mmCIF file of C-alpha atoms in Angstrom:
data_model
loop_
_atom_site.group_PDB
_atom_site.id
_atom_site.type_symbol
_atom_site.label_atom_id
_atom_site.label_comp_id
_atom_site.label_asym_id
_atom_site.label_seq_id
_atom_site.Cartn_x
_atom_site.Cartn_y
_atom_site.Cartn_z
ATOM 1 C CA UNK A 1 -9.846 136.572 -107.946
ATOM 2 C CA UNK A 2 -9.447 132.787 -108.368
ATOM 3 C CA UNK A 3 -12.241 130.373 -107.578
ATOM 4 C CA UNK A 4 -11.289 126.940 -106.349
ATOM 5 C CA UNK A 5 -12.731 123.670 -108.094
ATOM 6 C CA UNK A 6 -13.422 120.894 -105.776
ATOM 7 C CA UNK A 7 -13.909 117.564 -107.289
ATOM 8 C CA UNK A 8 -15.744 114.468 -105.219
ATOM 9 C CA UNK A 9 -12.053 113.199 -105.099
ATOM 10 C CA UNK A 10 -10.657 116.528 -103.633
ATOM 11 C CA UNK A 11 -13.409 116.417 -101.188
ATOM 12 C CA UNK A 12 -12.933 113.222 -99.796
ATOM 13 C CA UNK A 13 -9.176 113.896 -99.193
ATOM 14 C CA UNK A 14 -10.205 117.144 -96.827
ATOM 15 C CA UNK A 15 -12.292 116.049 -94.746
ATOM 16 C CA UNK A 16 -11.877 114.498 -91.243
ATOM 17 C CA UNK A 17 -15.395 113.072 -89.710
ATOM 18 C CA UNK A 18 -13.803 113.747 -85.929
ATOM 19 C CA UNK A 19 -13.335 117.571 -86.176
ATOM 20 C CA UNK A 20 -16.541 117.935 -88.867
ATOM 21 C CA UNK A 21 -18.049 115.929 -85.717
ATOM 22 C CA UNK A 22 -17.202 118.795 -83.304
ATOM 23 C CA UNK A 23 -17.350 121.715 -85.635
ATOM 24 C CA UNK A 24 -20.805 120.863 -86.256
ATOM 25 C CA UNK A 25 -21.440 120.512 -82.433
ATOM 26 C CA UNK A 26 -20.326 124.200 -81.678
ATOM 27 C CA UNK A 27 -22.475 125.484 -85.457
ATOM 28 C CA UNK A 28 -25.567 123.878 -83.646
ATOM 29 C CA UNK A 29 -24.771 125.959 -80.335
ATOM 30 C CA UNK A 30 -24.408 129.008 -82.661
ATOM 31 C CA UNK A 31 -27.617 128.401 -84.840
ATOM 32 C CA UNK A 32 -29.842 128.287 -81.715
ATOM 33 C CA UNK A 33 -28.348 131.492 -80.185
ATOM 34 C CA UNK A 34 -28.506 133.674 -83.326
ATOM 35 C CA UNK A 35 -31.165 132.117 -85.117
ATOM 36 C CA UNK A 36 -32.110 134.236 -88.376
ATOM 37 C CA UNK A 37 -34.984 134.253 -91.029
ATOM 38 C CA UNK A 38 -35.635 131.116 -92.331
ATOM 39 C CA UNK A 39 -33.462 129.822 -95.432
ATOM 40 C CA UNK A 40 -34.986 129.059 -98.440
ATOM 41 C CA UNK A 41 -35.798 125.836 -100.367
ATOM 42 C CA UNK A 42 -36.863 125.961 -103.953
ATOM 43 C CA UNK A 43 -37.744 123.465 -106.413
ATOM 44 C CA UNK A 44 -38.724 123.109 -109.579
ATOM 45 C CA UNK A 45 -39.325 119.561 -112.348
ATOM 46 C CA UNK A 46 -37.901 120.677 -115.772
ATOM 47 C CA UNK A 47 -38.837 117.554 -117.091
ATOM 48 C CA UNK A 48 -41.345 114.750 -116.078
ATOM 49 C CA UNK A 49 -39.999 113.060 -113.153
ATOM 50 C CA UNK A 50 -36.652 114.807 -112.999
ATOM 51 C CA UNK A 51 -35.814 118.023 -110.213
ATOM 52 C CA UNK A 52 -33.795 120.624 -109.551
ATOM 53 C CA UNK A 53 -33.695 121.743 -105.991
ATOM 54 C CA UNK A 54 -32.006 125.033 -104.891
ATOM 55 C CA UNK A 55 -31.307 125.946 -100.980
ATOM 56 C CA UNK A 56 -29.691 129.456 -99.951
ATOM 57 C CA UNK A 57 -28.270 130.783 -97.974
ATOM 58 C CA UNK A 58 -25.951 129.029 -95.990
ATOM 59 C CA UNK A 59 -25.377 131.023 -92.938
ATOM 60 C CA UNK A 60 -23.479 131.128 -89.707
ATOM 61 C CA UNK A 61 -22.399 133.688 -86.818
ATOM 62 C CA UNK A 62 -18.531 133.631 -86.896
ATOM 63 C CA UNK A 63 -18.467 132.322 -90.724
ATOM 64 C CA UNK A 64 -17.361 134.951 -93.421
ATOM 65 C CA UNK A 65 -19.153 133.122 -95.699
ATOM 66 C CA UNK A 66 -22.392 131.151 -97.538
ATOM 67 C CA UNK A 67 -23.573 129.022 -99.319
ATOM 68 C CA UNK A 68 -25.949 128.156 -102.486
ATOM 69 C CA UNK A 69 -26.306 124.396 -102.855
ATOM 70 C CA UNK A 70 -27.981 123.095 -105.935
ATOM 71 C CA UNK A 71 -29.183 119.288 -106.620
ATOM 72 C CA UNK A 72 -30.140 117.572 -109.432
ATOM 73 C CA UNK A 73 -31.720 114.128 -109.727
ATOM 74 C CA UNK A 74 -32.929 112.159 -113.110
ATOM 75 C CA UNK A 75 -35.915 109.968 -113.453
ATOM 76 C CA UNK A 76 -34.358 108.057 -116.333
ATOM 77 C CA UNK A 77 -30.848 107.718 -114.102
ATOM 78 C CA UNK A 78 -29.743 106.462 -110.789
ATOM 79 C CA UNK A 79 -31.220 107.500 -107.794
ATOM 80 C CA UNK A 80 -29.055 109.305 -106.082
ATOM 81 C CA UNK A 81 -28.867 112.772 -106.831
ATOM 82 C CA UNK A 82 -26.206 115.439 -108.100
ATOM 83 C CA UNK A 83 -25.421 118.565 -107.226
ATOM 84 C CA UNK A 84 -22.273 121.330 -106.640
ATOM 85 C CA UNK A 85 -22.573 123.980 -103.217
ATOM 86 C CA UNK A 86 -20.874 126.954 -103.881
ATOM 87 C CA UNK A 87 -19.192 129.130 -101.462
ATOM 88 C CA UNK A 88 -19.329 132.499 -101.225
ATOM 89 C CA UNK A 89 -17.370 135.262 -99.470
ATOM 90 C CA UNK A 90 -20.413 137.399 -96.988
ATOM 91 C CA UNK A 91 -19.184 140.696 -97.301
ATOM 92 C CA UNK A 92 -18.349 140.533 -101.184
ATOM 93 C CA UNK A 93 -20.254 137.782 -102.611
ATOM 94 C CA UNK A 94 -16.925 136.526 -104.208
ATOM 95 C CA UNK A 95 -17.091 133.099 -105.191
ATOM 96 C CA UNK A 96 -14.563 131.172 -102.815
ATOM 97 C CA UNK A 97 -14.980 127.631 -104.246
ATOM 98 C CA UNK A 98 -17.233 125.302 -106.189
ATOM 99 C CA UNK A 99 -17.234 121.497 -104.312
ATOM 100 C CA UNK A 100 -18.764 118.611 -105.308
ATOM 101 C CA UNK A 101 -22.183 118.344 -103.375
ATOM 102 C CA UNK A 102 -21.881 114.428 -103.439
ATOM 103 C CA UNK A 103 -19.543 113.318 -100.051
ATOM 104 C CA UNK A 104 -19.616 116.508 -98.693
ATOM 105 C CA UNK A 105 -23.454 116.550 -97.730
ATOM 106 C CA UNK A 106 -23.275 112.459 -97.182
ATOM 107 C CA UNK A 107 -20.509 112.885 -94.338
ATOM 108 C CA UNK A 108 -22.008 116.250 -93.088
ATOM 109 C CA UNK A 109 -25.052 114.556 -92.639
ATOM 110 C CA UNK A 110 -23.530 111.573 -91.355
ATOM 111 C CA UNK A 111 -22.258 113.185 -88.717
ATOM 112 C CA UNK A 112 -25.154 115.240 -87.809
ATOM 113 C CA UNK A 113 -26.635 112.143 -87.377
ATOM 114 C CA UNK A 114 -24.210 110.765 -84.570
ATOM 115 C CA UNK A 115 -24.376 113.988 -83.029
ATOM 116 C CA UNK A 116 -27.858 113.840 -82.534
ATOM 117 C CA UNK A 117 -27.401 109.814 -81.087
ATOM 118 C CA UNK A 118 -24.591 111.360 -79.105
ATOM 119 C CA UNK A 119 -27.176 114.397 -77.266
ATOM 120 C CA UNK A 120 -30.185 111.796 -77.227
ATOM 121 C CA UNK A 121 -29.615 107.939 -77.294
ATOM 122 C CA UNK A 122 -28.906 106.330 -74.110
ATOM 123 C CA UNK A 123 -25.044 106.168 -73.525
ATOM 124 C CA UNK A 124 -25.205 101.994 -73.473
ATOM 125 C CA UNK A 125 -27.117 102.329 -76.657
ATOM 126 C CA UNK A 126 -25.407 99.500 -78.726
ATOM 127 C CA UNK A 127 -27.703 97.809 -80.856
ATOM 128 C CA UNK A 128 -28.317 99.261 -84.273
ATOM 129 C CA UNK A 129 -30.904 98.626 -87.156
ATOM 130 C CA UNK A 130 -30.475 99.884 -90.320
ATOM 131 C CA UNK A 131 -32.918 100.568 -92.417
ATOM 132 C CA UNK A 132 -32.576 101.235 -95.990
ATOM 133 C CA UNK A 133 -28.648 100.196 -97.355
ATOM 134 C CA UNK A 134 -27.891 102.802 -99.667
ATOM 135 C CA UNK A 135 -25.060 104.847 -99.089
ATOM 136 C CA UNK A 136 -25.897 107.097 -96.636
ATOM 137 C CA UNK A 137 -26.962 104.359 -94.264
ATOM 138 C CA UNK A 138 -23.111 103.231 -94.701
ATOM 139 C CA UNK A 139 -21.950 106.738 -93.797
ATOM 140 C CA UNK A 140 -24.535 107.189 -90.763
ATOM 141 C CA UNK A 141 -23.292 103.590 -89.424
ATOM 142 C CA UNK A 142 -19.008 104.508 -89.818
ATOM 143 C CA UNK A 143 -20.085 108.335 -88.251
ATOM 144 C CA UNK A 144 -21.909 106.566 -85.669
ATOM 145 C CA UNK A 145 -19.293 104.774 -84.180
ATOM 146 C CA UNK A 146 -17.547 108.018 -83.357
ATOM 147 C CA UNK A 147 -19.777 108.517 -80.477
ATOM 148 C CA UNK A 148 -21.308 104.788 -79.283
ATOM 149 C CA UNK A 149 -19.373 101.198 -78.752
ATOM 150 C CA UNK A 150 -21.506 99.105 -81.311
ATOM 151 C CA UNK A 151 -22.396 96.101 -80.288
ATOM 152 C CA UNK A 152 -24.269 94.493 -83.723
ATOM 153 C CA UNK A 153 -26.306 95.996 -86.936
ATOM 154 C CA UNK A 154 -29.132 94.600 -88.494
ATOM 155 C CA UNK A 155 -30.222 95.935 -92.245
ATOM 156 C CA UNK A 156 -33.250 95.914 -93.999
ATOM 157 C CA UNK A 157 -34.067 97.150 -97.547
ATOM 158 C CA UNK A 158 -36.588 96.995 -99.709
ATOM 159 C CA UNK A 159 -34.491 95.047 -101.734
ATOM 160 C CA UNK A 160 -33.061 92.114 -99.923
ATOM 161 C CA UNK A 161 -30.486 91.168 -102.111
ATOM 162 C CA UNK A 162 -28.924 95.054 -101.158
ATOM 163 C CA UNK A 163 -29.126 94.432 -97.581
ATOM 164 C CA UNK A 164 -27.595 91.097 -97.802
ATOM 165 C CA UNK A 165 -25.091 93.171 -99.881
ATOM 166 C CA UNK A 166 -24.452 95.876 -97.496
ATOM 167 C CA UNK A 167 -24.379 93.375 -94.343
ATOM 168 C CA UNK A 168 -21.289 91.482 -96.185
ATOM 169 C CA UNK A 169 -19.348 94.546 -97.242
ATOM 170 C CA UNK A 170 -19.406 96.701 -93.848
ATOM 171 C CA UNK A 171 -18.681 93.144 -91.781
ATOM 172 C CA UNK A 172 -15.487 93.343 -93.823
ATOM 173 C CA UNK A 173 -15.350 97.248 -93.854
ATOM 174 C CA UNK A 174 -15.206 97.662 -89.762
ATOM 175 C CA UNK A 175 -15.130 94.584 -88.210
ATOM 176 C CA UNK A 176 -18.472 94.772 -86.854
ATOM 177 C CA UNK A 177 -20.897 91.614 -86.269
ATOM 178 C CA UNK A 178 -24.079 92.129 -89.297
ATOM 179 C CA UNK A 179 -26.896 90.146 -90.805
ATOM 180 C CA UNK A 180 -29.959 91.677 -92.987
ATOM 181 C CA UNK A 181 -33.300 91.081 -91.675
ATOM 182 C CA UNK A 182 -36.640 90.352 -94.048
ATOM 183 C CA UNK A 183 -38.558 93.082 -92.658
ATOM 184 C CA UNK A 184 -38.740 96.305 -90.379
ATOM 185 C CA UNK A 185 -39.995 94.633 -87.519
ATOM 186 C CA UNK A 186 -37.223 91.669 -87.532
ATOM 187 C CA UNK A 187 -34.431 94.890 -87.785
ATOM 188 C CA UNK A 188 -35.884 96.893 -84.749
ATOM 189 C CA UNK A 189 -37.132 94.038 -82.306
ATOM 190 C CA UNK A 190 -33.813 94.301 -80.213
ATOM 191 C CA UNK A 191 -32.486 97.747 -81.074
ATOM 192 C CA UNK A 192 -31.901 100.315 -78.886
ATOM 193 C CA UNK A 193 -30.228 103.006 -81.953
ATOM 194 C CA UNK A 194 -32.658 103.073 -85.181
ATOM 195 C CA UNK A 195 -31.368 104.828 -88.355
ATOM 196 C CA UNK A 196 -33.866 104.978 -91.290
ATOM 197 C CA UNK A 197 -32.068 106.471 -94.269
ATOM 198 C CA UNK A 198 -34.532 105.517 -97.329
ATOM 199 C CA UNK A 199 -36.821 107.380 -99.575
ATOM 200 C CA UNK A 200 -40.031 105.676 -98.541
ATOM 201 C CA UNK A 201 -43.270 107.936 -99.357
ATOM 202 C CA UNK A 202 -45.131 105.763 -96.531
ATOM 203 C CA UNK A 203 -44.341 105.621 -93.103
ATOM 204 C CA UNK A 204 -42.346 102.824 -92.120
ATOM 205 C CA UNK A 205 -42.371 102.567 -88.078
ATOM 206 C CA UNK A 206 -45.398 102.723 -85.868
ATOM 207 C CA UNK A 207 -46.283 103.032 -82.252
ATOM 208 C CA UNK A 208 -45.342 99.567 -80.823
ATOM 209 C CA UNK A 209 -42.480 98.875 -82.989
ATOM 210 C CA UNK A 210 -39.833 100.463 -80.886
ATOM 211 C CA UNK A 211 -38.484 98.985 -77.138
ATOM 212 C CA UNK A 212 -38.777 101.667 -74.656
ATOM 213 C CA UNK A 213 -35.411 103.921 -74.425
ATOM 214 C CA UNK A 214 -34.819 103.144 -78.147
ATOM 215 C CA UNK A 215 -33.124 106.606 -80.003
ATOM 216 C CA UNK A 216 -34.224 106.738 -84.291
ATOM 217 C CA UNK A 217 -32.633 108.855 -86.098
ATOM 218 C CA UNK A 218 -34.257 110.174 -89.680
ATOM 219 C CA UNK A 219 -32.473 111.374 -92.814
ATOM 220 C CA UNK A 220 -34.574 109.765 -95.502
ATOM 221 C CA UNK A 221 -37.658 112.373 -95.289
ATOM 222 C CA UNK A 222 -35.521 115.152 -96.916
ATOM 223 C CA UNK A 223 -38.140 116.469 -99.146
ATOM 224 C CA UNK A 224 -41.893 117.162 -99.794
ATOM 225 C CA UNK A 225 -44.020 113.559 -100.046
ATOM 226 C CA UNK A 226 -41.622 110.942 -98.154
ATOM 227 C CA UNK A 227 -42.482 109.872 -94.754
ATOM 228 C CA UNK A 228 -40.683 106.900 -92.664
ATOM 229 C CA UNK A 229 -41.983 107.996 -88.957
ATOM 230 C CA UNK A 230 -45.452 107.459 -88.632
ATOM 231 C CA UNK A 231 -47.767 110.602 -86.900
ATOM 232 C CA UNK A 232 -48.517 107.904 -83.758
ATOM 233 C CA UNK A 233 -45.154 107.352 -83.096
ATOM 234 C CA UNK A 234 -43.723 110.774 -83.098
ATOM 235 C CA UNK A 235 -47.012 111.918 -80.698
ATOM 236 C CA UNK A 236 -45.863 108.953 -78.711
ATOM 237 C CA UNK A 237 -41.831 109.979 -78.802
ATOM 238 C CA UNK A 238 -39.516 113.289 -77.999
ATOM 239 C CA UNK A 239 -38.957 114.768 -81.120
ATOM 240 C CA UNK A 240 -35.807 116.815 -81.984
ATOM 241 C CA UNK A 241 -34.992 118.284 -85.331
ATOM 242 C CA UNK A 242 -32.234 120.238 -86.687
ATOM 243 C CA UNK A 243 -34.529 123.257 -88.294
ATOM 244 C CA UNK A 244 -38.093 123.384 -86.687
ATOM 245 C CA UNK A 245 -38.590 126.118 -89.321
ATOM 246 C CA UNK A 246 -38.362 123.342 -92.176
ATOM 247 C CA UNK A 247 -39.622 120.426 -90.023
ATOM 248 C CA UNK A 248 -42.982 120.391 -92.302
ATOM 249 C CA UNK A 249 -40.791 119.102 -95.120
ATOM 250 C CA UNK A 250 -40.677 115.647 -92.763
ATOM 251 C CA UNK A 251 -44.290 115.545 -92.326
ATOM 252 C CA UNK A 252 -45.052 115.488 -88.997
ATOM 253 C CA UNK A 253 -47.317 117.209 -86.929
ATOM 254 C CA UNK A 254 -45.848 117.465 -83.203
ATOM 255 C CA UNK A 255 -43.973 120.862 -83.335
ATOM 256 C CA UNK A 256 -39.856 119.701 -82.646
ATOM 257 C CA UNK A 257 -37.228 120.630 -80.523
ATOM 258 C CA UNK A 258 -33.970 122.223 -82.187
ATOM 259 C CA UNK A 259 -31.396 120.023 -81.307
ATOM 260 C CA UNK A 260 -29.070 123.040 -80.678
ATOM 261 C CA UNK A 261 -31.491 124.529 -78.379
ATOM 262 C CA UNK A 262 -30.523 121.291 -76.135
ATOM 263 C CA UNK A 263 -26.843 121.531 -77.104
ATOM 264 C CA UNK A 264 -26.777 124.860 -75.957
ATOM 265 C CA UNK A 265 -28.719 123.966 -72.854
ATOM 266 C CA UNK A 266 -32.234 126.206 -73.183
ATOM 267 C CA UNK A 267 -33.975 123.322 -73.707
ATOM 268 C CA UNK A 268 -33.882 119.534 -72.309
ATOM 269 C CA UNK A 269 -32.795 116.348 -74.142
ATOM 270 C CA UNK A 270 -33.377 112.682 -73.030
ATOM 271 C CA UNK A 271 -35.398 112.757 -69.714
ATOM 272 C CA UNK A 272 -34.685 108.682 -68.493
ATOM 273 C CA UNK A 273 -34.013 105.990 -69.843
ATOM 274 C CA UNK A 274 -37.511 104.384 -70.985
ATOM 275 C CA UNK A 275 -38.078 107.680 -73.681
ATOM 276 C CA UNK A 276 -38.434 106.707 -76.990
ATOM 277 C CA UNK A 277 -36.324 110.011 -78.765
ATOM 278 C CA UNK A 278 -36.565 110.792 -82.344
ATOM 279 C CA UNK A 279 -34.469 113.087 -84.582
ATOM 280 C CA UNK A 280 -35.517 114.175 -87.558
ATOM 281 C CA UNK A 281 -32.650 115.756 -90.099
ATOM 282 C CA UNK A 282 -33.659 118.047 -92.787
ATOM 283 C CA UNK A 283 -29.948 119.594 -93.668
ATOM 284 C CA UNK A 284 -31.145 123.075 -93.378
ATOM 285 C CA UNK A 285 -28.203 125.069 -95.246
ATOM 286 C CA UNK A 286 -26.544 126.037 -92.494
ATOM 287 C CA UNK A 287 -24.752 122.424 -92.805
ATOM 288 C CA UNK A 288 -23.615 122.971 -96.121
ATOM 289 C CA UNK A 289 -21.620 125.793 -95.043
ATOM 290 C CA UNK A 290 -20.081 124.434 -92.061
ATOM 291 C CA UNK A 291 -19.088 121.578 -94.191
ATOM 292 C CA UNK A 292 -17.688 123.241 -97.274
ATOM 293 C CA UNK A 293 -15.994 125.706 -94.500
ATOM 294 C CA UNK A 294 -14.479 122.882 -93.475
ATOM 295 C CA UNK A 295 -12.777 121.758 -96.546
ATOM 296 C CA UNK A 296 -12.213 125.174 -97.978
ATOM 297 C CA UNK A 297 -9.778 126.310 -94.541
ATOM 298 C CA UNK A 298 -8.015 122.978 -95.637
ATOM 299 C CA UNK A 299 -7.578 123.693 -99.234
ATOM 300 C CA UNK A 300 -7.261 127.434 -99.244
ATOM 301 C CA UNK A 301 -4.016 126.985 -99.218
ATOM 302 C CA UNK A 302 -2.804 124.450 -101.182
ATOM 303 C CA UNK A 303 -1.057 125.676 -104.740
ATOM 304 C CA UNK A 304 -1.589 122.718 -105.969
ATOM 305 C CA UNK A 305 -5.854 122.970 -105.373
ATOM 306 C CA UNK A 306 -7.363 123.750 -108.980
ATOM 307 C CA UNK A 307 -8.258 127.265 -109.635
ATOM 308 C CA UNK A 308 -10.269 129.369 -111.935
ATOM 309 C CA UNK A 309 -10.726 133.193 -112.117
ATOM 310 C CA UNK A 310 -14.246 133.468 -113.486
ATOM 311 C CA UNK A 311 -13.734 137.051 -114.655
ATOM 312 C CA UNK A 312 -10.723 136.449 -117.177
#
């Protein structure tokens, strides 16, 4: 059988935010009614300062398929890191497809993100702060706006020249009223939606940081050692996560809700309007697949979609 090859390009071109946006609201319904063993995470440095991370299988009732995703990153190259998911069929293990790991995670967990403000922020939640400006606080700002009015964003980074940076090109990008801020505590003062999408290995927000009824959302602490929530504030908040199985990976040690667990209504979300909620995203590898299910069923068939039969 053929196996198709999905570049970053081809990727791109397949996917629609709006129905990955509901597709992933009905795969977090599913998740918390069949909920099976734990996937698995592995990872390993072949070199000083470089990684290789591994995380199988991707699984889902009503799916015929999963996935293996693997990641790469360099300590000599950029940050960001690399990586490929491939898609398998369940009952045969056939290889379906081979995509580019690089927009399909960023807008799958883009939109996971906005979900999660959708279940839990305040519905007149309409001040943002960003912090970190790489590019998957970009995607979580354009994903956001799917599901909340925005009203203005401020940015921090490390690095203020980025922030200043990112502020300038998503004014331009969606219209949207922007300015950095010179530190953590300038971003937040005001905001009712926090996103913190950075790599930092020490928390950056405390107890007292946050307005009352303020919703963060947390996609930086991917992965063992990094921490942006400090302990305090997530004994002081409701905290939600997307795989309570993996939630050590972000640090913390109040036990989480699963977010689908309130989607699917076993378990409650936002009580009023004065709770400070907090949802931290992992990507367990159930995501991957709902993702790269989502771009295969629009490239399957396509003649013109690259192919390769492994086995010639």
């Amino acid at each position: 059988m053929s196996t198709l090859l999905l570049t970053r390009t081809d990727v791109q071109h397949s996917m629609d935010a709006l129905t990955l946006l509901e597709e992933m609201r009905e795969a977090f319904r599913a998740e918390a009614a069949h909920r099976d063993a734990p996937p698995q995470s592995v990872q390993a440095s072949p070199q000083a300062g470089g990684l290789v991370r591994v995380s199988f299988p991707g699984t889902l009732p009503g799916i015929p398929a999963y996935t293996v995703k693997l990641q790469t990153a360099s300590s000599s190259g950029p940050p960001a890191s690399r990586g490929v998911v491939h898609l398998h069929a369940l009952d045969t293990g056939a290889l379906l497809a081979v995509l580019d790991a690089g927009h399909l995670l960023a807008l799958g967990t883009g939109v996971v993100g906005a979900l999660a403000a959708d279940v839990l922020a305040r519905p007149d939640a309409s001040r943002v702060a960003l912090i970190g400006a790489g590019p998957q606080a970009s995607m979580q700002l354009k994903s956001l706006r799917l599901v909340r009015s925005l009203q203005h964003v401020r940015v921090y980074d490390e690095a203020p020249a980025r922030a200043v940076d990112f502020a300038a090109r998503m004014y331009k990008a969606l219209d949207l009223p922007m300015r950095p801020a010179m530190s953590v505590e300038e971003a937040v003062e005001d905001a009712d939606l926090v996103i913190t999408a950075t790599s930092a290995r020490e928390p950056l927000l405390f107890p007292g940081m946050l307005r009352g009824g303020t919703h963060v959302t947390a996609v930086g602490a991917d992965g063992p050692g990094r921490a942006e929530l400090s302990a305090g504030l997530l004994r002081q908040s409701s905290f939600f996560c997307d795989h309570p199985a993996w939630s050590t990976l972000l640090g913390e040690t109040p036990v989480p809700t699963a977010l689908g667990e309130v989607l699917a209504g076993a378990k409650p979300g936002r009580r009023d309007a004065a709770e400070v909620t907090v949802f931290g995203a992992v990507g367990p590898p159930w995501q991957d697949l709902v993702a790269a299910w989502h771009v295969y069923q629009g490239v399957r068939g396509d003649d013109a979609a690259r192919r390769v039969d492994f086995e010639a």
